[in-house]
Coordinates of C-alpha atoms and ligand atoms in Angstrom, one line a residue:
M1 CA 242.1 -16.0 28.0
R2 CA 242.7 -17.5 31.4
L3 CA 245.8 -19.7 32.0
V4 CA 245.7 -22.3 34.7
L5 CA 249.1 -23.7 35.4
C6 CA 249.1 -27.1 37.1
E7 CA 251.9 -29.4 38.4
S8 CA 250.6 -32.6 37.0
A9 CA 248.3 -34.1 34.3
A10 CA 245.9 -35.3 37.1
E11 CA 245.7 -31.7 38.3
T12 CA 244.7 -30.5 34.8
G13 CA 241.8 -33.0 35.0
Q14 CA 240.7 -31.7 38.4
A15 CA 240.8 -28.1 37.2
A16 CA 238.8 -28.7 34.1
A17 CA 236.4 -31.0 35.8
A18 CA 235.7 -28.3 38.4
I19 CA 234.6 -25.9 35.6
F20 CA 232.3 -28.5 34.1
A21 CA 230.9 -29.5 37.4
A22 CA 230.1 -25.9 38.3
R23 CA 228.2 -25.4 35.1
I24 CA 226.3 -28.7 35.4
E25 CA 225.3 -27.9 38.9
R26 CA 223.7 -24.7 37.7
G27 CA 221.1 -26.6 35.7
P28 CA 220.6 -28.2 32.3
C29 CA 223.4 -27.6 29.9
V30 CA 225.1 -28.5 26.6
L31 CA 228.5 -30.0 26.8
G32 CA 231.2 -30.2 24.1
L33 CA 233.3 -33.3 24.4
A34 CA 236.8 -34.1 22.9
T35 CA 238.4 -37.4 22.3
G36 CA 242.1 -38.4 22.6
S37 CA 244.4 -38.6 25.5
S38 CA 244.3 -35.1 26.8
P39 CA 240.7 -35.2 28.2
L40 CA 241.1 -38.5 29.9
P41 CA 242.1 -37.0 33.3
V42 CA 239.0 -34.7 33.0
Y43 CA 236.7 -37.6 32.3
R44 CA 238.3 -39.6 35.2
E45 CA 237.6 -36.8 37.6
L46 CA 234.0 -36.3 36.3
I47 CA 233.3 -40.0 36.6
R48 CA 234.7 -39.9 40.2
R49 CA 232.5 -36.9 41.0
H50 CA 229.5 -38.7 39.5
R51 CA 230.1 -41.8 41.7
E52 CA 231.2 -40.1 44.9
A53 CA 229.6 -36.7 44.9
D54 CA 226.3 -37.3 43.1
L55 CA 227.3 -35.1 40.1
S56 CA 224.5 -35.9 37.6
F57 CA 224.6 -35.6 33.8
A58 CA 221.0 -36.6 33.4
E59 CA 220.0 -33.1 32.2
C60 CA 222.9 -32.6 29.9
V61 CA 223.2 -32.8 26.2
A62 CA 226.6 -33.5 24.7
F63 CA 228.2 -33.0 21.3
T64 CA 231.5 -34.5 20.2
L65 CA 234.0 -32.5 18.2
D66 CA 234.8 -34.8 15.3
E67 CA 234.6 -38.2 13.7
Y68 CA 236.5 -40.2 11.2
V69 CA 235.0 -40.6 7.8
G70 CA 233.9 -44.1 6.9
L71 CA 233.6 -45.5 10.5
Q72 CA 230.3 -46.7 11.7
P73 CA 229.3 -45.3 15.1
V74 CA 229.6 -48.7 16.7
D75 CA 233.1 -49.3 15.3
A76 CA 235.3 -49.4 18.4
R77 CA 237.8 -47.0 16.7
S78 CA 235.1 -44.3 16.0
Y79 CA 235.2 -41.3 18.2
R80 CA 231.6 -41.9 19.2
A81 CA 232.4 -45.4 20.5
T82 CA 235.5 -44.0 22.2
I83 CA 233.8 -41.3 24.0
R84 CA 231.1 -43.7 25.2
D85 CA 233.8 -46.1 26.4
E86 CA 235.8 -43.5 28.2
F87 CA 233.1 -41.3 29.6
V88 CA 229.5 -41.4 28.7
D89 CA 228.8 -45.1 29.6
H90 CA 230.3 -44.4 33.1
V91 CA 227.9 -41.6 34.0
D92 CA 224.1 -41.0 33.7
L93 CA 224.2 -38.9 30.5
P94 CA 221.4 -40.5 28.4
V95 CA 223.0 -42.1 25.3
A96 CA 220.2 -40.4 23.2
A97 CA 221.6 -37.0 24.4
L98 CA 225.0 -37.8 22.9
H99 CA 225.4 -36.3 19.5
S100 CA 228.3 -36.9 17.1
P101 CA 228.9 -36.0 13.4
D102 CA 227.5 -38.8 11.2
A103 CA 230.5 -39.5 9.0
A104 CA 229.8 -43.2 8.3
D105 CA 228.8 -42.7 4.6
P106 CA 231.9 -41.5 2.7
D107 CA 229.8 -40.1 -0.1
P108 CA 230.8 -36.3 -0.3
Q109 CA 227.2 -35.2 -0.6
A110 CA 226.1 -37.3 2.4
L111 CA 229.0 -35.8 4.4
H112 CA 228.0 -32.2 3.5
R113 CA 224.5 -33.0 4.6
A114 CA 225.7 -34.5 7.8
A115 CA 227.9 -31.5 8.5
T116 CA 225.0 -29.1 7.9
A117 CA 222.7 -31.2 10.0
Y118 CA 225.2 -31.2 12.9
E119 CA 225.5 -27.4 13.0
E120 CA 221.7 -27.3 13.0
T121 CA 221.4 -29.8 15.9
I122 CA 223.9 -27.7 17.9
R123 CA 221.9 -24.6 17.2
L124 CA 218.6 -26.2 18.1
A125 CA 220.1 -27.4 21.4
G126 CA 220.8 -23.7 22.2
G127 CA 224.6 -23.8 21.5
I128 CA 227.4 -25.4 23.5
D129 CA 227.8 -24.1 27.1
V130 CA 231.2 -25.6 27.9
Q131 CA 233.5 -27.0 25.2
L132 CA 236.4 -29.3 26.2
L133 CA 239.4 -29.2 23.8
G134 CA 242.7 -30.9 23.4
I135 CA 245.4 -29.6 21.1
G136 CA 247.4 -31.4 18.4
A137 CA 251.2 -31.0 18.3
N138 CA 250.6 -28.9 15.1
G139 CA 248.1 -26.6 16.9
H140 CA 244.9 -28.2 15.7
I141 CA 241.7 -28.2 17.8
G142 CA 239.0 -30.5 16.8
F143 CA 240.4 -31.7 13.5
N144 CA 240.9 -28.2 12.2
E145 CA 244.4 -28.6 10.8
P146 CA 246.7 -25.7 10.1
S147 CA 245.3 -23.5 7.3
S148 CA 241.7 -24.0 8.6
S149 CA 239.5 -20.9 8.3
L150 CA 239.1 -19.2 11.6
A151 CA 235.4 -18.8 10.7
S152 CA 234.9 -22.4 9.6
R153 CA 231.8 -24.5 10.5
T154 CA 231.4 -28.3 10.7
R155 CA 232.8 -29.7 7.5
I156 CA 235.0 -32.4 5.8
K157 CA 238.7 -32.0 6.5
A158 CA 241.7 -33.9 5.3
L159 CA 243.9 -35.0 8.2
T160 CA 247.6 -34.2 8.1
Q161 CA 250.1 -37.1 7.9
Q162 CA 251.3 -36.1 11.4
T163 CA 247.8 -36.3 12.9
R164 CA 247.3 -39.7 11.2
E165 CA 250.6 -40.9 12.7
D166 CA 249.8 -39.5 16.1
N167 CA 246.5 -41.4 16.1
A168 CA 247.8 -44.6 14.6
R169 CA 248.0 -46.0 18.2
F170 CA 244.2 -46.3 18.2
F171 CA 244.3 -48.5 15.0
G172 CA 245.8 -52.0 14.5
E173 CA 249.1 -52.5 12.7
D174 CA 247.5 -53.6 9.5
E175 CA 244.7 -50.9 9.6
T176 CA 244.8 -47.6 7.9
V177 CA 244.0 -44.4 9.8
P178 CA 241.2 -42.6 7.8
K179 CA 242.4 -39.7 5.7
L180 CA 239.2 -37.6 6.2
C181 CA 237.1 -36.5 9.1
L182 CA 234.0 -34.4 9.9
T183 CA 235.0 -31.8 12.4
Q184 CA 233.3 -28.9 14.1
G185 CA 234.8 -25.7 12.6
L186 CA 236.8 -23.1 14.4
G187 CA 233.8 -20.8 14.1
T188 CA 231.7 -23.5 15.7
I189 CA 234.1 -23.8 18.6
R190 CA 234.4 -20.0 18.9
D191 CA 230.6 -19.9 19.4
S192 CA 230.8 -22.1 22.5
R193 CA 230.1 -20.0 25.7
H194 CA 233.2 -21.3 27.5
A195 CA 236.1 -23.1 25.8
V196 CA 238.3 -25.2 28.1
L197 CA 241.5 -26.5 26.5
V198 CA 243.7 -29.0 28.4
A199 CA 247.2 -30.0 27.4
Q200 CA 249.8 -32.1 29.1
G201 CA 253.3 -33.1 28.1
A202 CA 256.3 -31.5 26.4
K203 CA 255.1 -32.6 23.0
K204 CA 252.4 -30.0 23.2
A205 CA 254.6 -27.1 24.5
D206 CA 255.4 -25.5 21.2
A207 CA 251.7 -25.7 20.0
V208 CA 250.5 -24.2 23.3
A209 CA 253.0 -21.3 23.2
A210 CA 252.0 -20.6 19.6
A211 CA 248.3 -20.7 20.5
V212 CA 248.5 -18.5 23.6
E213 CA 251.4 -16.1 22.8
G214 CA 251.7 -16.3 19.0
P215 CA 249.8 -14.3 16.4
V216 CA 246.1 -15.3 15.7
S217 CA 246.6 -17.3 12.6
A218 CA 245.2 -20.2 10.6
A219 CA 248.8 -21.6 10.8
C220 CA 248.0 -22.4 14.5
P221 CA 244.2 -23.1 14.6
A222 CA 244.1 -23.1 18.4
S223 CA 245.2 -19.4 18.4
V224 CA 241.5 -18.7 17.5
L225 CA 240.9 -19.0 21.2
Q226 CA 242.5 -15.6 21.6
M227 CA 239.4 -14.3 20.0
H228 CA 237.1 -16.4 22.2
P229 CA 235.2 -14.3 24.8
H230 CA 235.7 -16.9 27.5
A231 CA 238.6 -19.4 27.1
T232 CA 240.5 -21.2 29.8
V233 CA 243.8 -23.0 29.0
I234 CA 244.8 -25.6 31.6
L235 CA 248.3 -26.9 31.4
D236 CA 250.7 -29.2 33.2
A237 CA 254.3 -28.0 33.8
A238 CA 255.7 -29.7 30.6
A239 CA 253.0 -28.3 28.3
A240 CA 253.5 -24.8 29.8
S241 CA 257.3 -25.0 29.5
R242 CA 257.6 -22.8 26.3
L243 CA 255.4 -19.9 27.5
R244 CA 257.1 -16.6 28.1
N245 CA 254.7 -14.8 30.5
V246 CA 254.5 -17.5 33.1
D247 CA 255.1 -15.1 36.0
Y248 CA 252.1 -13.0 35.0
Y249 CA 249.9 -16.1 34.6
R250 CA 250.9 -17.3 38.0
H251 CA 250.2 -13.8 39.5
V252 CA 246.7 -13.8 38.0
Q253 CA 246.1 -17.3 39.1
R254 CA 247.0 -16.3 42.7
L255 CA 244.7 -13.3 42.6
N256 CA 241.9 -15.5 41.3
D257 CA 242.5 -18.1 44.1
E258 CA 242.5 -15.3 46.7
L259 CA 239.6 -13.3 45.4
G260 CA 237.5 -16.0 43.6
L261 CA 237.2 -13.7 40.6
L262 CA 236.7 -16.2 37.9
P263 CA 234.7 -19.4 37.5
Ligands
F6R1 C1 239.8 -35.1 19.5 C2 240.3 -33.8 18.9 C3 241.7 -33.5 18.7 C4 242.6 -33.9 19.9 C5 244.0 -33.6 19.6 C6 244.9 -34.0 20.8 O1 238.4 -35.1 19.5 O2 239.5 -33.1 18.5 O3 241.9 -32.1 18.5 O4 242.2 -33.2 21.0 O5 244.4 -34.3 18.5 O6 244.9 -35.4 20.9 P1 245.6 -36.1 22.2 O7 244.8 -35.6 23.3 O8 245.3 -37.6 21.9 O9 247.0 -35.7 22.2

């Protein structure tokens, strides 16, 4: 696991976007996209590079991590609509190349079929090359809440009350945040070739410390990244504030900067 310690949220976006851009410039690739606040600086920087530095997504395929059950893809509160609004519609990624779990039909059998189909579509695309991740205050990645199997695949999950409250800001006052979602599993995320987690703010500091320096445990789903062959964790100062081995991470970061060891 590589730690990248940044001063600001904007810097986390630049560091993560540089990883995505380097992969995209090498040729056609499959991107994993996350929703929420954490990836916004990354998308801002990728959009800037698209506009000002000719970074093209025309040959990319993209998969989102998760979707609320019961929302139509065109519903503005759906993660598919959100990712289009925040990123895809601002670059040249073909909309037909954007995949997201189909969670519109709340019938359990339909959801099981959609989850299986999503896994198969990822497999047929050749797997995910670079997966962007945020982390919940309780350590979730995707919507794999604590107690999720570290080997799980795309499936139905029940959201915790905390996650629903955290995400209530995307819903109107008189609207209910869905109780269920379809999410890529921790096993699905672990299969990505490069996992890039970004976190900003003190609210994430405990979850980040547990994920990076705690035991590998379903109690902190993001700790599965310790088992990932190529994971990069990009943090601003507040999100890194509860880490113990900061001096070592900075030392490695300096070596990398000097020697250009790692992508
Ligand atoms: C979103 C997702 C979630 C979020 C996490 C953090 O697709 O999968 O894991 O990344 O809930 O959300 P923010 O970034 O809004 O704090």
